């Protein structure tokens, strides 16, 4: 099943901010209509399940004054308003702190480097350099898939060249054998004529 992260294209430099805000939602299974599936959740004994309704028609609230929404940094076929409304972006912490005093209780601001703050709260999530995020892994998987396709095409072309080369070698070997037989016959005829 397709995951939410697979359907997002994030503006370069804003990946960490998007991962900070969307968090576990990035792993959500994309479905059309949660209602019918929700009726079956009583059978889920253990584990964690996230779903994102791709048929959700709630539009994003959009920009508020000069504040730029995090949703504007993401391209997706789906409406993300239910997850991102009220989340704004700041290029740095100074700008975020400046914006914080004007935030309503349901609003927040996130910086490029993933510092997320509301009107009365702050969240920082730091990873080690080796710990790539969901979006980075998704992008790397896409790149690797393209490379795999290219390499498969190259392998096919090389296999075709190999088969052509083998056919040419076989044809030349046949010509060599025919020439050897002809030479042997001529040599025998010449020896018999003396």
Short mmCIF file of C-alpha atoms in Angstrom, two decimals:
data_model
loop_
_atom_site.label_atom_id
_atom_site.label_comp_id
_atom_site.label_asym_id
_atom_site.label_seq_id
_atom_site.Cartn_x
_atom_site.Cartn_y
_atom_site.Cartn_z
CA UNK A 1 0.00 0.00 0.00
CA UNK A 2 1.17 3.51 -0.75
CA UNK A 3 2.41 5.62 2.18
CA UNK A 4 1.85 9.36 2.56
CA UNK A 5 5.58 10.10 2.22
CA UNK A 6 5.55 8.52 -1.24
CA UNK A 7 3.04 11.09 -2.45
CA UNK A 8 4.90 14.20 -1.27
CA UNK A 9 7.46 16.33 -3.03
CA UNK A 10 9.03 18.77 -0.60
CA UNK A 11 10.82 21.98 -1.55
CA UNK A 12 14.56 21.50 -1.09
CA UNK A 13 15.72 22.59 2.34
CA UNK A 14 12.34 22.08 4.04
CA UNK A 15 12.46 18.27 4.38
CA UNK A 16 13.36 18.29 8.09
CA UNK A 17 10.62 20.81 8.88
CA UNK A 18 8.04 18.64 7.07
CA UNK A 19 9.26 15.50 8.84
CA UNK A 20 9.14 17.25 12.22
CA UNK A 21 5.54 18.36 11.74
CA UNK A 22 4.12 15.33 9.94
CA UNK A 23 6.13 12.80 11.96
CA UNK A 24 4.39 9.43 12.09
CA UNK A 25 1.80 10.64 9.53
CA UNK A 26 4.47 10.17 6.83
CA UNK A 27 4.13 6.41 7.33
CA UNK A 28 0.32 6.52 7.12
CA UNK A 29 -1.28 4.17 4.62
CA UNK A 30 -3.17 6.13 1.97
CA UNK A 31 -6.80 5.05 1.62
CA UNK A 32 -9.95 6.43 0.03
CA UNK A 33 -12.40 6.88 2.87
CA UNK A 34 -11.43 6.00 6.43
CA UNK A 35 -15.01 5.40 7.60
CA UNK A 36 -15.43 1.84 6.33
CA UNK A 37 -11.95 0.84 7.47
CA UNK A 38 -12.43 2.37 10.91
CA UNK A 39 -15.26 -0.08 11.58
CA UNK A 40 -12.70 -2.92 11.41
CA UNK A 41 -10.19 -1.40 13.85
CA UNK A 42 -11.55 -3.39 16.81
CA UNK A 43 -9.71 -6.38 15.33
CA UNK A 44 -6.33 -4.63 15.62
CA UNK A 45 -4.78 -6.23 18.68
CA UNK A 46 -1.32 -4.71 18.75
CA UNK A 47 0.74 -2.30 16.74
CA UNK A 48 0.41 1.15 15.34
CA UNK A 49 -1.63 2.03 12.29
CA UNK A 50 -1.93 5.38 10.61
CA UNK A 51 -4.22 6.11 7.67
CA UNK A 52 -4.54 9.18 5.48
CA UNK A 53 -7.79 9.73 3.62
CA UNK A 54 -6.86 10.72 0.07
CA UNK A 55 -10.50 11.59 -0.67
CA UNK A 56 -10.46 14.25 2.08
CA UNK A 57 -11.86 17.44 0.57
CA UNK A 58 -10.95 19.86 3.36
CA UNK A 59 -9.06 22.70 1.73
CA UNK A 60 -6.04 24.29 3.34
CA UNK A 61 -6.62 27.55 5.17
CA UNK A 62 -3.81 29.09 3.12
CA UNK A 63 -1.60 32.04 4.03
CA UNK A 64 -2.31 34.31 6.96
CA UNK A 65 -0.95 37.81 6.52
CA UNK A 66 2.73 37.66 5.69
CA UNK A 67 3.14 34.19 7.23
CA UNK A 68 3.92 31.43 4.75
CA UNK A 69 2.34 28.03 5.37
CA UNK A 70 4.33 24.83 5.52
CA UNK A 71 1.83 23.37 3.05
CA UNK A 72 3.18 25.80 0.43
CA UNK A 73 6.52 23.96 0.61
CA UNK A 74 4.92 20.63 -0.36
CA UNK A 75 3.55 19.37 -3.67
CA UNK A 76 1.05 16.55 -3.45
CA UNK A 77 -1.93 15.17 -5.32
CA UNK A 78 -3.78 15.18 -1.99
CA UNK A 79 -5.07 18.01 0.16
CA UNK A 80 -2.97 18.21 3.32
CA UNK A 81 -4.98 20.86 5.16
CA UNK A 82 -6.14 18.46 7.85
CA UNK A 83 -2.50 17.89 8.81
CA UNK A 84 -0.90 21.26 8.08
CA UNK A 85 -3.43 24.04 8.60
CA UNK A 86 -2.07 26.62 10.99
CA UNK A 87 1.55 25.52 10.56
CA UNK A 88 3.76 28.31 9.23
CA UNK A 89 7.43 28.47 8.28
CA UNK A 90 10.34 30.63 9.37
CA UNK A 91 13.77 30.58 7.78
CA UNK A 92 15.48 30.69 11.17
CA UNK A 93 14.86 30.57 14.92
CA UNK A 94 14.96 34.37 15.35
CA UNK A 95 12.12 34.78 12.86
CA UNK A 96 10.16 31.91 14.51
CA UNK A 97 10.48 33.53 17.96
CA UNK A 98 9.31 36.82 16.44
CA UNK A 99 6.25 35.07 14.94
CA UNK A 100 5.47 33.09 18.12
CA UNK A 101 3.92 36.02 19.98
CA UNK A 102 1.32 36.43 17.20
CA UNK A 103 0.31 32.75 17.01
CA UNK A 104 -3.18 31.66 18.02
CA UNK A 105 -3.46 28.58 20.26
CA UNK A 106 -4.07 26.30 17.24
CA UNK A 107 -1.15 27.68 15.19
CA UNK A 108 2.55 26.88 15.11
CA UNK A 109 5.72 27.79 13.25
CA UNK A 110 8.57 25.51 12.13
CA UNK A 111 12.09 26.39 11.00
CA UNK A 112 14.06 24.80 8.17
CA UNK A 113 16.12 22.89 10.71
CA UNK A 114 13.07 21.39 12.41
CA UNK A 115 12.49 23.59 15.46
CA UNK A 116 8.71 23.63 15.91
CA UNK A 117 6.93 26.03 18.24
CA UNK A 118 3.40 26.89 19.20
CA UNK A 119 2.17 29.84 21.20
CA UNK A 120 3.14 28.10 24.46
CA UNK A 121 5.27 25.11 23.48
CA UNK A 122 8.45 24.16 21.61
CA UNK A 123 9.66 20.88 20.12
CA UNK A 124 13.15 20.04 18.84
CA UNK A 125 13.96 16.66 17.33
CA UNK A 126 17.58 16.10 16.33
CA UNK A 127 18.88 13.04 14.52
CA UNK A 128 22.39 11.81 14.02
CA UNK A 129 23.84 12.38 10.54
CA UNK A 130 23.55 8.63 9.89
CA UNK A 131 19.84 8.62 10.69
CA UNK A 132 18.21 9.66 7.42
CA UNK A 133 14.61 10.79 7.61
CA UNK A 134 11.61 9.26 5.90
CA UNK A 135 11.57 11.83 3.11
CA UNK A 136 15.31 11.48 2.47
CA UNK A 137 14.96 7.69 2.33
CA UNK A 138 11.96 8.01 0.00
CA UNK A 139 13.94 10.31 -2.29
CA UNK A 140 16.91 7.93 -2.20
CA UNK A 141 14.64 4.98 -3.03
CA UNK A 142 13.30 6.93 -6.02
CA UNK A 143 16.84 7.71 -7.19
CA UNK A 144 17.90 4.09 -6.70
CA UNK A 145 14.85 2.87 -8.66
CA UNK A 146 15.80 5.12 -11.57
CA UNK A 147 19.41 3.92 -11.40
CA UNK A 148 18.20 0.32 -11.30
CA UNK A 149 16.10 0.89 -14.43
CA UNK A 150 19.07 2.47 -16.22
CA UNK A 151 21.39 -0.37 -15.18
CA UNK A 152 18.83 -2.98 -16.27
CA UNK A 153 18.64 -1.31 -19.70
CA UNK A 154 22.45 -1.27 -19.88
CA UNK A 155 22.60 -4.94 -18.93
CA UNK A 156 20.05 -5.80 -21.62
CA UNK A 157 22.05 -3.85 -24.22
CA UNK A 158 25.29 -5.54 -23.13
CA UNK A 159 23.65 -8.97 -23.21
CA UNK A 160 22.45 -8.24 -26.75
CA UNK A 161 25.98 -7.19 -27.74
CA UNK A 162 27.34 -10.36 -26.12
CA UNK A 163 24.90 -12.54 -28.07
CA UNK A 164 25.79 -10.71 -31.29
CA UNK A 165 29.50 -11.14 -30.53
CA UNK A 166 29.03 -14.85 -29.77
CA UNK A 167 27.15 -15.30 -33.05
CA UNK A 168 29.99 -13.56 -34.92
CA UNK A 169 32.58 -15.76 -33.17
CA UNK A 170 30.58 -18.88 -34.13
CA UNK A 171 30.30 -17.70 -37.74
CA UNK A 172 34.05 -17.00 -37.88
CA UNK A 173 34.80 -20.42 -36.35
CA UNK A 174 32.63 -22.05 -39.03
CA UNK A 175 34.48 -20.09 -41.72
CA UNK A 176 37.80 -21.15 -40.17
CA UNK A 177 36.74 -24.81 -40.19
CA UNK A 178 35.59 -24.53 -43.80
CA UNK A 179 38.88 -22.86 -44.74
CA UNK A 180 40.81 -25.58 -42.87
CA UNK A 181 38.90 -28.31 -44.71
CA UNK A 182 39.54 -26.55 -48.01
CA UNK A 183 43.24 -26.17 -47.16
CA UNK A 184 43.48 -29.83 -46.16
CA UNK A 185 41.78 -30.86 -49.42
CA UNK A 186 44.12 -28.67 -51.52
CA UNK A 187 47.15 -29.95 -49.63
CA UNK A 188 46.06 -33.57 -50.16
CA UNK A 189 45.34 -32.93 -53.88
CA UNK A 190 48.72 -31.33 -54.30
CA UNK A 191 50.45 -34.21 -52.54
CA UNK A 192 48.62 -36.70 -54.73
CA UNK A 193 49.62 -34.85 -57.90
CA UNK A 194 53.36 -35.31 -57.15
#
